[in-house]
């Protein structure tokens, strides 16, 4: 029901805030001793800084991937117009990402990457909070909150997508960059597996 969706979005918002706190303490200078270590299997996970980043990125990515589906589910429950509005918002999100990502990436290069990622997490957390409130409102309120929530989602997605790969490149020892990038992409794959499970569980509870 709507109460369950609100709780789910509140948990999402908390997840984004926790990710922001973890990212806030990150530094981008790799330790020289790391570059001198032999590249052993799974050794990237002994790098505490990188492991914290992986945890933060999963906390950021899983609910980020789930939010469009939650938006669709909530709007469809509100009436026949919900599916159309949801589809329009998601399509607009994709168009904005495609058209503006190169420009945004260039603009944010002047800022610390961790600052950009913290801003991204907080923007999406605000969007999730607005969506959660919207689920409890009448149809017009839900529609308005859906639009505002997608603004937060789009802004946050633009910011984090612009810098996360480069952030990994900066914290990885140069000799082990490929190993770090592979571990980071594996984290995205794990997030991609987790969010459908989360959505199925939410749908089942909602009937």
Coordinates of C-alpha atoms in Angstrom, one line a residue, residues 19-195:
X19 CA 26.3 7.0 1.3
X20 CA 26.9 10.8 1.5
X21 CA 28.5 10.4 5.0
X22 CA 30.8 7.6 3.8
X23 CA 31.8 9.5 0.7
X24 CA 32.4 12.7 2.6
X25 CA 35.4 11.1 4.3
X26 CA 37.1 9.8 1.1
X27 CA 40.4 11.0 -0.2
X28 CA 41.7 10.5 -3.7
X29 CA 45.4 10.1 -3.2
X30 CA 46.5 6.4 -3.5
X31 CA 49.1 5.2 -1.0
X32 CA 52.5 4.5 -2.5
X33 CA 52.7 1.2 -0.7
X34 CA 49.6 0.0 -2.5
X35 CA 51.2 0.5 -5.9
X36 CA 54.2 -1.6 -4.7
X37 CA 52.1 -4.6 -3.6
X38 CA 51.8 -7.6 -6.0
X39 CA 48.4 -7.8 -7.6
X40 CA 46.8 -10.7 -5.9
X41 CA 43.2 -12.0 -6.5
X42 CA 40.7 -10.1 -4.5
X43 CA 43.4 -7.9 -3.0
X44 CA 41.5 -4.8 -3.9
X45 CA 39.1 -5.5 -1.2
X46 CA 41.8 -5.2 1.5
X47 CA 42.1 -1.5 0.5
X48 CA 39.8 -0.1 3.2
X49 CA 39.3 3.2 1.4
X50 CA 38.2 1.5 -1.8
X51 CA 36.0 -0.9 0.2
X52 CA 34.2 2.0 1.9
X53 CA 33.7 3.5 -1.5
X54 CA 32.2 0.3 -2.9
X55 CA 29.8 0.1 0.1
X56 CA 28.8 3.8 -0.5
X57 CA 28.3 3.3 -4.2
X58 CA 26.0 0.2 -3.6
X59 CA 24.0 2.2 -1.1
X60 CA 23.7 4.9 -3.7
X61 CA 23.0 2.7 -6.8
X62 CA 20.5 0.1 -5.6
X63 CA 17.8 2.6 -4.5
X64 CA 18.7 4.9 -7.5
X65 CA 17.9 2.0 -9.8
X66 CA 14.7 1.2 -7.9
X67 CA 13.2 4.7 -7.8
X68 CA 11.8 4.8 -11.3
X69 CA 10.0 1.5 -10.7
X70 CA 8.6 2.7 -7.4
X71 CA 7.5 5.8 -9.1
X72 CA 5.6 3.9 -11.7
X73 CA 4.0 1.6 -9.1
X74 CA 2.8 4.5 -7.0
X75 CA 1.4 6.5 -9.9
X76 CA -0.4 3.6 -11.5
X77 CA -2.1 3.0 -8.2
X78 CA -3.4 6.5 -8.3
X79 CA -5.3 6.2 -11.5
X80 CA -5.2 5.6 -15.3
X81 CA -3.2 8.8 -15.8
X82 CA -0.4 7.5 -13.6
X83 CA 1.2 5.2 -16.2
X84 CA 1.4 8.0 -18.8
X85 CA 2.9 10.5 -16.3
X86 CA 5.4 8.0 -15.1
X87 CA 6.5 7.0 -18.6
X88 CA 6.9 10.7 -19.6
X89 CA 9.0 11.5 -16.5
X90 CA 11.3 8.5 -17.0
X91 CA 11.7 9.3 -20.7
X92 CA 12.5 12.9 -19.9
X93 CA 15.1 11.7 -17.3
X94 CA 16.8 9.6 -20.0
X95 CA 16.7 12.4 -22.6
X96 CA 18.2 14.9 -20.1
X97 CA 21.0 12.5 -19.1
X98 CA 21.9 11.8 -22.8
X99 CA 21.9 15.5 -23.8
X100 CA 23.5 17.1 -20.8
X101 CA 25.9 14.5 -19.3
X102 CA 29.0 15.7 -21.4
X103 CA 28.4 19.3 -20.4
X104 CA 27.8 18.5 -16.7
X105 CA 30.9 16.2 -16.6
X106 CA 33.0 19.1 -17.9
X107 CA 31.5 21.6 -15.5
X108 CA 32.1 19.5 -12.4
X109 CA 35.7 18.7 -13.1
X110 CA 36.8 21.8 -11.1
X111 CA 35.2 20.4 -7.9
X112 CA 36.4 17.7 -5.6
X113 CA 34.9 14.4 -6.8
X114 CA 33.8 13.4 -3.3
X115 CA 32.0 16.7 -2.9
X116 CA 30.1 16.1 -6.2
X117 CA 29.1 12.6 -5.1
X118 CA 28.0 13.8 -1.7
X119 CA 25.8 16.5 -3.4
X120 CA 24.5 13.8 -5.7
X121 CA 23.5 11.5 -2.8
X122 CA 21.8 14.4 -1.0
X123 CA 19.9 15.5 -4.1
X124 CA 18.6 12.0 -4.6
X125 CA 17.8 11.6 -0.9
X126 CA 15.7 14.8 -1.2
X127 CA 13.9 13.4 -4.2
X128 CA 13.2 10.1 -2.4
X129 CA 11.8 12.1 0.6
X130 CA 9.5 14.1 -1.7
X131 CA 8.3 11.0 -3.4
X132 CA 7.6 9.3 -0.1
X133 CA 5.5 12.3 1.1
X134 CA 3.7 12.3 -2.3
X135 CA 2.5 8.7 -1.8
X136 CA 0.4 9.9 1.1
X137 CA -1.3 12.8 -0.7
X138 CA -4.3 12.9 -3.0
X139 CA -3.7 12.3 -6.7
X140 CA -2.7 15.9 -7.5
X141 CA -0.2 15.9 -4.7
X142 CA 1.3 12.6 -5.8
X143 CA 1.7 13.9 -9.3
X144 CA 3.4 17.1 -8.1
X145 CA 5.8 15.2 -5.8
X146 CA 6.6 12.8 -8.6
X147 CA 7.8 15.7 -10.8
X148 CA 9.9 17.2 -8.0
X149 CA 11.2 13.7 -7.0
X150 CA 12.4 13.1 -10.6
X151 CA 14.2 16.4 -10.6
X152 CA 16.2 15.3 -7.6
X153 CA 16.8 11.9 -9.1
X154 CA 17.9 13.4 -12.4
X155 CA 20.2 16.0 -10.8
X156 CA 21.8 13.3 -8.5
X157 CA 22.2 10.8 -11.4
X158 CA 23.9 13.4 -13.6
X159 CA 26.3 14.4 -10.8
X160 CA 27.3 10.9 -9.7
X161 CA 27.6 9.5 -13.2
X162 CA 29.9 12.4 -14.1
X163 CA 32.6 11.6 -11.6
X164 CA 32.4 8.0 -10.2
X165 CA 34.5 6.3 -12.8
X166 CA 37.1 9.0 -12.6
X167 CA 37.0 8.8 -8.8
X168 CA 38.0 5.2 -8.9
X169 CA 40.8 6.0 -11.3
X170 CA 42.1 8.6 -8.8
X171 CA 42.1 6.4 -5.7
X172 CA 43.5 3.3 -7.5
X173 CA 47.3 2.7 -7.6
X174 CA 48.2 3.3 -11.3
X175 CA 49.6 -0.2 -11.7
X176 CA 46.3 -1.8 -10.5
X177 CA 43.8 0.5 -12.2
X178 CA 42.2 -2.3 -14.2
X179 CA 41.8 -4.5 -11.1
X180 CA 40.1 -1.6 -9.3
X181 CA 37.8 -0.8 -12.2
X182 CA 36.8 -4.4 -12.5
X183 CA 35.9 -4.6 -8.8
X184 CA 33.9 -1.3 -9.1
X185 CA 31.9 -2.6 -12.1
X186 CA 31.2 -5.8 -10.2
X187 CA 29.7 -3.7 -7.5
X188 CA 27.3 -2.2 -10.1
X189 CA 26.4 -5.6 -11.3
X190 CA 25.6 -6.7 -7.8
X191 CA 23.4 -3.6 -7.4
X192 CA 21.7 -4.5 -10.6
X193 CA 20.8 -7.9 -9.1
X194 CA 19.6 -6.5 -5.8
X195 CA 17.1 -3.9 -6.9

